[in-house]
Coordinates of C-alpha atoms (C1' of nucleotides) in Angstrom, one line a residue:
Chain A
M1 CA -0.1 0.1 -0.1
T2 CA 0.9 3.5 -0.5
T3 CA 2.3 5.5 2.2
F4 CA 3.0 9.6 2.1
S5 CA 6.8 8.1 2.2
D6 CA 6.3 6.5 -1.4
L7 CA 5.1 9.8 -2.7
G8 CA 8.6 11.9 -2.8
L9 CA 7.6 15.0 -0.6
S10 CA 10.7 16.2 1.3
Q11 CA 11.6 15.4 5.0
K12 CA 10.3 18.4 6.4
V13 CA 6.9 18.2 4.5
L14 CA 6.6 14.2 5.5
S15 CA 7.6 15.1 9.4
A16 CA 4.6 17.6 9.0
V17 CA 2.4 15.3 7.9
T18 CA 3.4 12.5 10.5
D19 CA 2.6 14.9 13.4
A20 CA -0.6 15.2 12.1
G21 CA -1.3 12.0 12.4
Y22 CA -2.0 11.4 8.6
T23 CA 0.2 8.0 6.9
I24 CA -2.1 6.8 4.1
P25 CA -2.9 9.6 1.2
T26 CA -6.4 10.1 -0.4
P27 CA -6.9 8.9 -4.2
I28 CA -5.9 12.3 -5.0
Q29 CA -3.3 12.6 -2.9
A30 CA -1.7 9.5 -4.2
G31 CA -2.3 10.6 -7.6
A32 CA -1.4 14.1 -7.9
I33 CA 1.6 14.7 -5.8
P34 CA 4.0 12.3 -8.0
P35 CA 3.9 14.4 -11.1
A36 CA 3.7 17.5 -9.1
L37 CA 6.8 17.3 -7.4
Q38 CA 8.1 16.6 -11.3
R39 CA 6.6 20.2 -12.2
R40 CA 4.1 18.8 -14.2
D41 CA 0.7 20.8 -14.6
I42 CA -2.0 18.9 -13.0
L43 CA -5.8 18.5 -13.9
G44 CA -7.6 17.3 -10.8
I45 CA -11.4 16.4 -10.9
A46 CA -12.1 15.8 -7.2
Q47 CA -14.8 17.5 -4.9
T48 CA -13.8 18.5 -1.6
G49 CA -13.5 16.0 1.5
T50 CA -11.6 14.0 -0.6
G51 CA -7.9 15.3 0.3
K52 CA -7.4 17.8 -2.6
T53 CA -6.2 20.7 -0.3
A54 CA -3.0 18.7 1.1
S55 CA -2.2 16.9 -2.7
F56 CA -1.0 20.5 -3.9
V57 CA 0.1 22.3 -0.5
L58 CA 2.2 19.1 0.2
P59 CA 4.2 19.3 -3.2
M60 CA 4.5 23.2 -3.1
L61 CA 6.1 23.1 0.0
T62 CA 8.6 20.5 -0.9
L63 CA 9.1 22.8 -4.0
L64 CA 9.6 26.0 -2.5
E65 CA 12.7 24.5 -0.1
K66 CA 14.8 25.5 -3.0
G67 CA 15.0 29.3 -3.2
R68 CA 14.0 32.4 -1.4
A69 CA 11.2 34.6 -1.7
R70 CA 12.2 38.6 -2.5
A71 CA 9.6 41.8 -1.6
R72 CA 6.6 41.9 -4.0
M73 CA 7.3 38.6 -5.9
P74 CA 5.4 36.0 -4.3
R75 CA 6.7 32.1 -5.5
T76 CA 3.4 30.5 -5.5
L77 CA 0.0 32.2 -6.3
I78 CA -3.6 30.1 -5.2
L79 CA -6.7 31.3 -6.6
E80 CA -9.8 30.4 -4.3
P81 CA -13.7 31.2 -5.4
T82 CA -14.3 32.3 -1.3
R83 CA -12.4 34.0 1.4
E84 CA -13.0 31.2 3.8
L85 CA -11.4 28.3 1.7
A86 CA -8.7 30.9 1.3
A87 CA -8.2 31.1 4.6
Q88 CA -8.7 27.4 5.0
V89 CA -6.0 26.6 2.9
A90 CA -3.4 29.2 4.6
E91 CA -4.3 26.9 7.3
N92 CA -3.1 24.1 6.0
F93 CA 0.1 26.2 4.9
E94 CA 0.6 26.5 8.4
K95 CA -0.2 23.2 9.7
Y96 CA 2.2 21.5 6.9
G97 CA 4.8 23.9 6.9
K98 CA 5.7 24.3 10.2
N99 CA 9.5 23.0 9.6
H100 CA 9.5 25.7 7.2
K101 CA 9.9 29.4 7.0
L102 CA 8.2 30.5 4.5
N103 CA 6.5 33.6 4.1
I104 CA 2.4 33.3 3.5
A105 CA 0.3 36.4 2.3
L106 CA -3.5 36.0 3.0
L107 CA -5.0 38.6 0.0
I108 CA -8.8 38.2 0.4
G109 CA -11.3 41.3 0.6
G110 CA -13.1 42.9 3.3
V111 CA -10.2 43.0 5.4
S112 CA -7.7 45.8 5.7
F113 CA -4.9 46.6 3.4
D114 CA -2.1 47.3 5.7
E115 CA -1.4 43.8 6.7
Q116 CA -1.8 42.4 3.6
D117 CA 1.1 45.4 2.4
R118 CA 3.4 44.8 5.2
K119 CA 3.4 40.8 4.1
L120 CA 3.7 41.9 0.1
E121 CA 6.4 44.1 1.6
R122 CA 8.3 41.4 3.3
G123 CA 8.4 38.7 0.3
A124 CA 5.9 36.0 0.3
D125 CA 6.0 32.0 -1.3
V126 CA 3.0 32.0 -1.1
L127 CA -0.2 33.7 -2.0
I128 CA -3.8 32.8 -1.2
C129 CA -6.1 35.4 -3.0
T130 CA -9.1 35.5 -3.7
P131 CA -9.3 37.2 -7.1
G132 CA -11.0 40.7 -6.6
R133 CA -8.7 41.4 -3.9
L134 CA -5.3 40.0 -5.5
L135 CA -6.5 42.4 -8.9
D136 CA -7.0 44.9 -6.4
H137 CA -2.8 44.8 -5.5
C138 CA -1.9 44.3 -8.4
E139 CA -3.5 47.5 -10.0
R140 CA -2.2 49.4 -7.2
G141 CA 1.4 48.5 -7.8
K142 CA 2.1 46.7 -5.2
L143 CA 2.9 43.1 -6.6
L144 CA 4.8 41.6 -9.3
M145 CA 3.8 38.2 -10.8
T146 CA 6.5 37.5 -13.0
G147 CA 8.3 35.5 -10.2
V148 CA 5.4 33.5 -10.1
E149 CA 6.3 29.6 -10.8
I150 CA 3.2 28.0 -9.6
L151 CA 0.1 28.8 -10.3
V152 CA -3.3 26.9 -8.3
I153 CA -7.0 27.0 -9.3
D154 CA -8.8 25.7 -6.7
E155 CA -12.1 25.0 -7.4
A156 CA -12.2 26.0 -10.9
D157 CA -16.0 25.2 -11.7
R158 CA -17.6 27.3 -8.8
M159 CA -15.4 30.3 -9.9
L160 CA -17.1 30.2 -13.3
D161 CA -20.9 30.1 -11.7
M162 CA -19.2 33.1 -10.1
G163 CA -18.4 34.8 -12.7
F164 CA -14.4 34.9 -11.7
I165 CA -13.4 33.5 -15.0
P166 CA -12.5 37.0 -16.6
D167 CA -10.9 37.8 -13.7
I168 CA -8.2 34.5 -13.4
E169 CA -7.8 35.0 -17.4
R170 CA -6.4 38.6 -16.3
I171 CA -4.8 37.1 -13.9
A172 CA -3.0 34.3 -15.5
K173 CA -1.6 36.6 -18.5
L174 CA 0.4 38.1 -15.6
I175 CA 2.1 35.5 -14.8
P176 CA 4.9 33.9 -17.0
F177 CA 3.9 31.2 -19.1
T178 CA 7.2 29.0 -17.8
R179 CA 4.9 28.2 -14.4
Q180 CA 3.7 25.0 -13.2
T181 CA 0.0 25.5 -13.4
L182 CA -2.2 22.7 -11.1
F183 CA -6.1 23.1 -12.1
F184 CA -9.1 21.3 -10.1
S185 CA -12.1 21.4 -10.4
A186 CA -15.0 18.8 -9.0
T187 CA -16.9 19.4 -12.2
M188 CA -16.0 19.5 -16.1
P189 CA -18.6 21.2 -18.0
P190 CA -17.6 22.2 -21.7
E191 CA -16.2 25.6 -20.5
I192 CA -14.4 24.3 -17.6
Q193 CA -13.4 21.9 -20.2
K194 CA -11.9 25.3 -22.3
L195 CA -10.6 26.3 -19.7
A196 CA -8.1 24.0 -18.5
D197 CA -6.9 23.1 -22.3
R198 CA -5.8 26.6 -22.6
F199 CA -4.0 27.0 -19.2
L200 CA -2.7 24.0 -18.9
Q201 CA 0.1 21.9 -20.8
N202 CA 0.3 18.5 -21.3
P203 CA -1.4 18.1 -17.7
E204 CA -1.2 14.7 -15.5
R205 CA -5.5 13.9 -15.2
V206 CA -6.1 12.6 -11.5
E207 CA -9.7 12.1 -11.1
V208 CA -11.4 10.8 -8.1
S209 CA -14.6 9.9 -7.8
V210 CA -16.8 10.6 -4.4
R211 CA -20.2 9.5 -5.6
S212 CA -19.6 6.3 -4.3
S213 CA -19.4 7.2 -0.8
T214 CA -21.6 9.8 -0.9
A215 CA -24.4 7.5 -1.8
T216 CA -23.3 4.8 1.2
T217 CA -22.8 6.7 4.2
V218 CA -25.2 9.6 4.1
T219 CA -29.2 9.2 4.8
Q220 CA -30.9 11.5 2.2
R221 CA -34.8 12.4 3.1
F222 CA -37.1 14.5 1.2
V223 CA -39.5 16.4 4.0
A224 CA -42.8 17.3 3.1
T225 CA -44.0 21.0 4.1
H226 CA -46.1 23.9 3.2
S227 CA -44.4 26.5 1.3
K228 CA -44.7 29.4 4.1
D229 CA -41.9 29.9 5.8
Y230 CA -43.6 29.6 9.1
E231 CA -44.8 26.3 8.6
K232 CA -41.4 25.2 7.4
R233 CA -39.6 27.0 10.2
A234 CA -41.9 24.6 12.9
V235 CA -41.2 21.6 10.8
L236 CA -37.7 22.4 11.1
R237 CA -37.3 22.5 14.6
D238 CA -39.8 19.6 14.9
L239 CA -37.4 17.3 12.7
I240 CA -34.1 18.9 14.3
Q241 CA -35.5 17.9 17.9
K242 CA -36.5 14.4 16.7
Q243 CA -32.2 13.7 15.5
E244 CA -30.9 11.6 18.3
E245 CA -27.7 11.8 17.1
L246 CA -27.1 15.3 16.2
K247 CA -24.1 16.5 16.8
N248 CA -24.5 19.6 14.7
A249 CA -25.6 20.7 11.9
I250 CA -25.5 23.4 8.9
I251 CA -28.9 24.6 7.5
F252 CA -28.8 25.8 4.1
C253 CA -31.5 28.8 2.5
N254 CA -31.2 30.1 -0.5
R255 CA -31.4 33.4 0.2
K256 CA -29.1 35.3 2.8
L257 CA -32.2 37.1 3.9
D258 CA -33.7 33.8 5.1
V259 CA -30.5 33.1 6.3
A260 CA -30.6 36.1 8.8
D261 CA -34.4 35.2 9.4
L262 CA -33.9 31.4 9.7
F263 CA -31.2 32.5 12.3
R264 CA -33.6 35.0 14.7
S265 CA -36.0 32.6 14.7
L266 CA -34.1 29.6 15.7
S267 CA -32.4 31.3 18.5
R268 CA -35.4 33.3 20.1
H269 CA -36.9 29.6 20.1
G270 CA -33.0 28.8 22.3
F271 CA -31.3 26.7 19.9
S272 CA -27.2 27.3 20.1
V273 CA -27.6 28.8 16.6
G274 CA -24.8 31.0 14.7
A275 CA -25.4 32.6 11.0
L276 CA -23.0 32.4 8.1
H277 CA -23.7 34.0 4.5
G278 CA -21.3 36.9 2.3
D279 CA -23.5 40.3 3.4
M280 CA -21.8 39.5 7.0
D281 CA -19.0 41.5 8.0
Q282 CA -15.4 39.4 7.7
S283 CA -14.9 39.6 10.7
S284 CA -18.0 37.8 11.9
R285 CA -18.0 35.4 9.6
T286 CA -14.5 34.3 10.2
K287 CA -15.3 34.2 14.0
M288 CA -18.7 32.3 13.7
L289 CA -17.0 29.7 11.2
A290 CA -14.4 29.8 14.3
S291 CA -17.1 29.0 16.9
F292 CA -19.1 26.2 14.7
K293 CA -15.6 24.5 13.8
D294 CA -15.4 24.7 18.1
G295 CA -18.7 23.8 18.6
N296 CA -19.5 26.4 20.8
I297 CA -22.3 26.6 18.2
Q298 CA -24.5 23.4 17.2
L299 CA -26.4 25.1 14.6
L300 CA -25.0 26.7 11.6
V301 CA -27.7 28.3 9.2
A302 CA -25.6 29.1 6.1
S303 CA -26.4 30.3 2.5
D304 CA -24.0 28.5 0.0
V305 CA -21.5 30.6 1.2
A306 CA -20.7 27.2 2.9
A307 CA -22.0 24.8 0.3
R308 CA -18.5 24.1 -1.1
G309 CA -15.2 23.6 0.0
L310 CA -15.2 24.7 4.1
D311 CA -13.7 22.6 6.0
I312 CA -15.9 22.0 9.0
P313 CA -15.3 18.6 10.4
D314 CA -18.0 15.7 11.7
V315 CA -21.2 17.8 10.0
S316 CA -23.7 15.2 11.4
H317 CA -26.6 16.3 9.6
V318 CA -27.2 18.9 6.9
F319 CA -30.9 20.4 6.4
N320 CA -31.7 21.9 3.3
F321 CA -34.8 25.3 4.5
D322 CA -34.9 25.5 1.0
V323 CA -34.4 22.8 -2.0
P324 CA -31.4 24.1 -3.9
I325 CA -32.3 25.9 -7.1
H326 CA -29.3 24.5 -8.9
A327 CA -29.3 20.2 -8.2
E328 CA -25.3 20.6 -8.1
D329 CA -25.5 22.9 -5.3
Y330 CA -27.7 20.3 -3.1
V331 CA -24.7 17.3 -3.6
H332 CA -22.6 20.4 -2.5
R333 CA -24.4 20.9 0.5
I334 CA -24.8 17.3 1.4
G335 CA -21.3 16.9 0.8
R336 CA -20.6 18.5 3.9
T337 CA -21.6 15.6 5.9
G338 CA -20.7 12.1 5.6
R339 CA -16.8 13.2 5.4
A340 CA -14.2 10.7 5.7
G341 CA -16.4 7.2 6.0
R342 CA -18.4 8.2 9.1
S343 CA -22.1 8.5 8.6
G344 CA -24.2 11.7 8.0
A345 CA -28.0 12.6 7.8
A346 CA -29.4 15.3 5.1
F347 CA -33.1 16.3 5.1
T348 CA -34.7 18.4 2.2
L349 CA -37.5 20.5 3.0
V350 CA -39.8 20.1 -0.2
S351 CA -42.5 22.0 -0.8
K352 CA -45.2 22.2 -3.9
R353 CA -43.7 24.6 -5.4
D354 CA -40.0 23.0 -5.3
T355 CA -40.8 19.9 -6.9
K356 CA -39.4 20.8 -10.3
F357 CA -35.8 21.2 -8.7
A358 CA -36.9 18.0 -6.2
D359 CA -37.1 15.9 -9.4
A360 CA -33.8 17.9 -10.6
I361 CA -32.0 16.8 -8.4
E362 CA -33.2 12.9 -8.2
K363 CA -32.5 13.0 -11.9
L364 CA -28.5 14.0 -10.7
I365 CA -27.5 11.6 -8.4
D366 CA -29.6 9.3 -10.3
K367 CA -31.7 8.0 -7.2
K368 CA -34.8 8.3 -5.4
I369 CA -34.4 10.6 -1.9
E370 CA -36.9 8.3 -0.2
W371 CA -39.6 10.9 2.0
L372 CA -39.6 10.9 5.6
N373 CA -43.4 11.0 6.2
G374 CA -45.3 10.5 2.9
D375 CA -44.6 13.1 0.2
L376 CA -46.3 15.9 -0.4
S377 CA -50.4 14.3 -1.0
A378 CA -49.7 13.0 2.6
L379 CA -49.7 16.4 3.9
P380 CA -51.4 17.6 6.6
A381 CA -53.6 20.7 6.1
P382 CA -51.8 24.1 5.9
M383 CA -51.7 26.2 9.5
E384 CA -54.0 29.0 9.4
S385 CA -52.8 31.9 7.3
H386 CA -51.4 34.9 9.5
D387 CA -54.1 37.2 8.6
S388 CA -57.1 34.9 9.9
G389 CA -55.4 34.5 13.1
R390 CA -54.8 38.4 13.5
S391 CA -58.4 39.1 12.2
E392 CA -59.6 36.7 15.3
R393 CA -57.6 38.1 17.6
G394 CA -58.9 41.4 16.7
G395 CA -57.4 44.9 17.6
R396 CA -54.4 45.2 19.6
D397 CA -54.9 42.6 22.3
G398 CA -52.9 40.5 21.0
K399 CA -51.9 39.0 23.8
R400 CA -54.4 36.9 25.0
G401 CA -56.8 34.3 23.9
G402 CA -56.2 34.2 20.6
R403 CA -52.6 33.9 20.7
R404 CA -53.3 30.3 22.5
N405 CA -55.4 29.5 20.0
D406 CA -52.3 30.6 17.7
R407 CA -50.5 28.4 19.8
D408 CA -52.1 25.3 19.5
R409 CA -53.0 25.5 16.1
D410 CA -49.3 26.2 14.3
H411 CA -47.7 24.7 17.8
A412 CA -45.0 27.7 17.1
P413 CA -45.6 30.9 19.6
R414 CA -44.7 30.5 23.1
P415 CA -44.3 32.7 26.6
V416 CA -40.6 33.2 26.8
S417 CA -41.1 31.6 30.2
S418 CA -42.1 27.6 29.2
H419 CA -39.7 25.8 27.1
K420 CA -41.7 22.6 26.4
S421 CA -45.4 23.9 25.6
D422 CA -44.0 24.3 21.9
I423 CA -42.9 21.0 21.9
K424 CA -44.9 19.0 19.7
S425 CA -44.4 15.8 18.3
D426 CA -47.8 15.3 16.0
D427 CA -48.1 16.3 12.4
I428 CA -45.2 15.9 11.2
S429 CA -43.5 12.5 12.2
T430 CA -44.5 9.1 13.3
D431 CA -43.0 8.9 16.0
Q432 CA -44.4 9.3 19.2
E433 CA -41.9 9.3 21.3
P434 CA -41.9 12.1 24.0
V435 CA -39.0 14.7 22.4
T436 CA -38.3 16.9 25.6
A437 CA -35.3 14.7 26.4
K438 CA -33.7 15.1 23.2
A439 CA -35.0 18.1 22.8
E440 CA -32.2 19.5 25.7
S441 CA -29.6 17.7 24.3
V442 CA -30.4 19.8 21.4
R443 CA -31.6 23.1 23.1
P444 CA -29.9 24.9 26.0
E445 CA -31.7 24.4 29.4
R446 CA -31.7 28.5 30.5
K447 CA -31.9 30.7 28.2
A448 CA -28.5 32.3 30.3
D449 CA -27.3 29.7 28.3
T450 CA -27.6 30.9 25.2
K451 CA -26.6 34.2 25.8
P452 CA -22.6 34.4 24.9
Q453 CA -23.1 32.8 21.4
N454 CA -25.5 34.9 20.6
A455 CA -24.2 37.4 22.7
G456 CA -22.4 40.0 21.1
R457 CA -25.2 40.0 18.7
H458 CA -23.7 42.8 17.0
S459 CA -21.0 40.3 16.7
N460 CA -21.8 37.9 15.5
R461 CA -25.0 38.4 14.3
P462 CA -25.5 38.8 10.3
A463 CA -24.7 42.4 9.9
P464 CA -28.1 44.5 9.4
Q465 CA -28.9 45.1 5.8
P466 CA -29.2 49.0 5.8
H467 CA -30.9 48.8 2.4
P468 CA -33.4 51.6 3.1
A469 CA -35.6 49.5 0.6
N470 CA -36.5 47.4 3.5
D471 CA -37.6 50.1 6.2
D472 CA -40.5 49.5 4.2
N473 CA -40.9 45.9 4.9
R474 CA -39.8 46.0 8.5
D475 CA -43.1 46.8 10.6
R476 CA -45.0 44.1 8.6
R477 CA -41.9 41.2 9.0
N478 CA -42.3 42.3 13.1
R479 CA -45.2 41.8 13.4
Y480 CA -45.9 38.2 11.1
R481 CA -42.7 37.3 13.2
R482 CA -44.5 38.2 16.2
D483 CA -47.9 36.6 14.9
H484 CA -46.5 33.4 13.5
D485 CA -42.8 32.5 14.9
D486 CA -43.3 32.5 18.2
G487 CA -41.5 35.7 19.1
P488 CA -42.9 37.8 22.4
T489 CA -44.9 40.1 21.2
P490 CA -42.3 43.3 20.1
I491 CA -40.3 45.0 23.0
G492 CA -40.6 48.0 24.3
F493 CA -44.5 48.8 23.6
G494 CA -46.5 46.5 26.1
D495 CA -50.4 47.4 25.3
D496 CA -49.9 50.1 23.4
I497 CA -48.3 48.8 19.6
P498 CA -48.9 51.2 17.2
A499 CA -51.9 50.6 15.5
F500 CA -50.2 50.6 12.1
M501 CA -48.4 47.7 13.5
L502 CA -51.7 46.0 13.2
I503 CA -53.0 46.9 10.2
A504 CA -49.8 47.6 8.0
G505 CA -49.7 45.5 4.6
K506 CA -52.9 44.3 5.0
A507 CA -53.0 45.1 1.2
Chain B
dA1 C1' -36.8 31.8 -7.1
dA2 C1' -30.0 32.7 -5.3
dA3 C1' -24.7 33.1 -4.4
dA4 C1' -20.5 34.4 -4.2
dA5 C1' -16.4 38.2 -4.9
dA6 C1' -13.3 44.5 -5.1
dG7 C1' -15.0 49.0 -3.4

DNA sequence: AAAAAAG
């Protein structure tokens, strides 16, 4: 059997790999490292979770042992589609490069230029970048690309999705033709193949299929739901509380606004939850990801920024609050669980309007996904719509009578003092076992416990969205939440809730 | 029906 010591890596690299506890390379590592060390171009077709990052980091470290960096002239350049991914690659360089004295510069957007400038001035061996910030540095004349010996283009298919290809082409033009290029992509659509043909010279093609492993270790289920957000939230909470072995989970939404809404809802319900999407400021993103990795936060509500590439080990569950519009995203999302041979579970909430996308997913993965509790035709009657709930209650007296009825109906609202009243196991599942005990493993008992995570509410929370256009909707949303989510009545109004909050948006 | 990335 092949071990790392058979691949031709330097002693410094090998000892770091051993210290990290690895002896056997993954298929992509075994296939890509030897030709990379011989300065061959690589076309690597592999998803995340296959050990792809180490397959370029380790040979690069070995090759970098010859020579030294000069100011403003990086020797190697790695392009990543997202900031988190770039940061992760940087961590890999720290880990496996601990026996080297290499200067590594992480050039990503959303943070200040100062420290990045200093590192470039000092001379960087390795540049790890998102395309926009790299071009920014180039335009400011801080960077000479003529010394780059190795170019890595990671997640090329995702770069394509995100419209980065023109940027990538501009960057590639700045780098000498004699460079070595390592090119990675999870899929090979024609555009990517064309790109690879242009960028690579006589590449070694290394392909790793990961499909069989996800298919066997991840339990996938569709969960029928009505399409209203408050109903989906109730279904989701119920689903989460019924999981017996939920260590941690990522919950995907299609839109950033929905990430923020669902995050608020879950945290108001006392879940240990964080949020991650691209409109949050960079320090919140970093902190959030770190506390999820550390286990300080159990649930992470995220946009597709977290769908690909992020190295979060041991995610036991993935929940798709929204069915992804592009079936490929489904594969990437559920690829967050069941990694490295572990078992995982992936649940996707599907409403009538999503059937087209759900069908597309089954077609892509060439597999029927079972429904958890019957398909859409077996769905119980929808909850009362919020308008009828409100008119029943009438006027401004929103706290009594009608409100309790609401709770019974949609098992969502509850007084802050009682935790258990809203946990019901009807409707959604055939499992009639009481869920309270399990729920407590998921939900902190005391409100105080949730504070540290959601605390610094300014730092951990999704950044406020300052679009003036949203002001219009804010009142409507507040009222909506109060009526249908669970939320206590808006704080500070007492019984004097302004009348407009109760009538706004009726049209 | 979206998200991501440069400000």
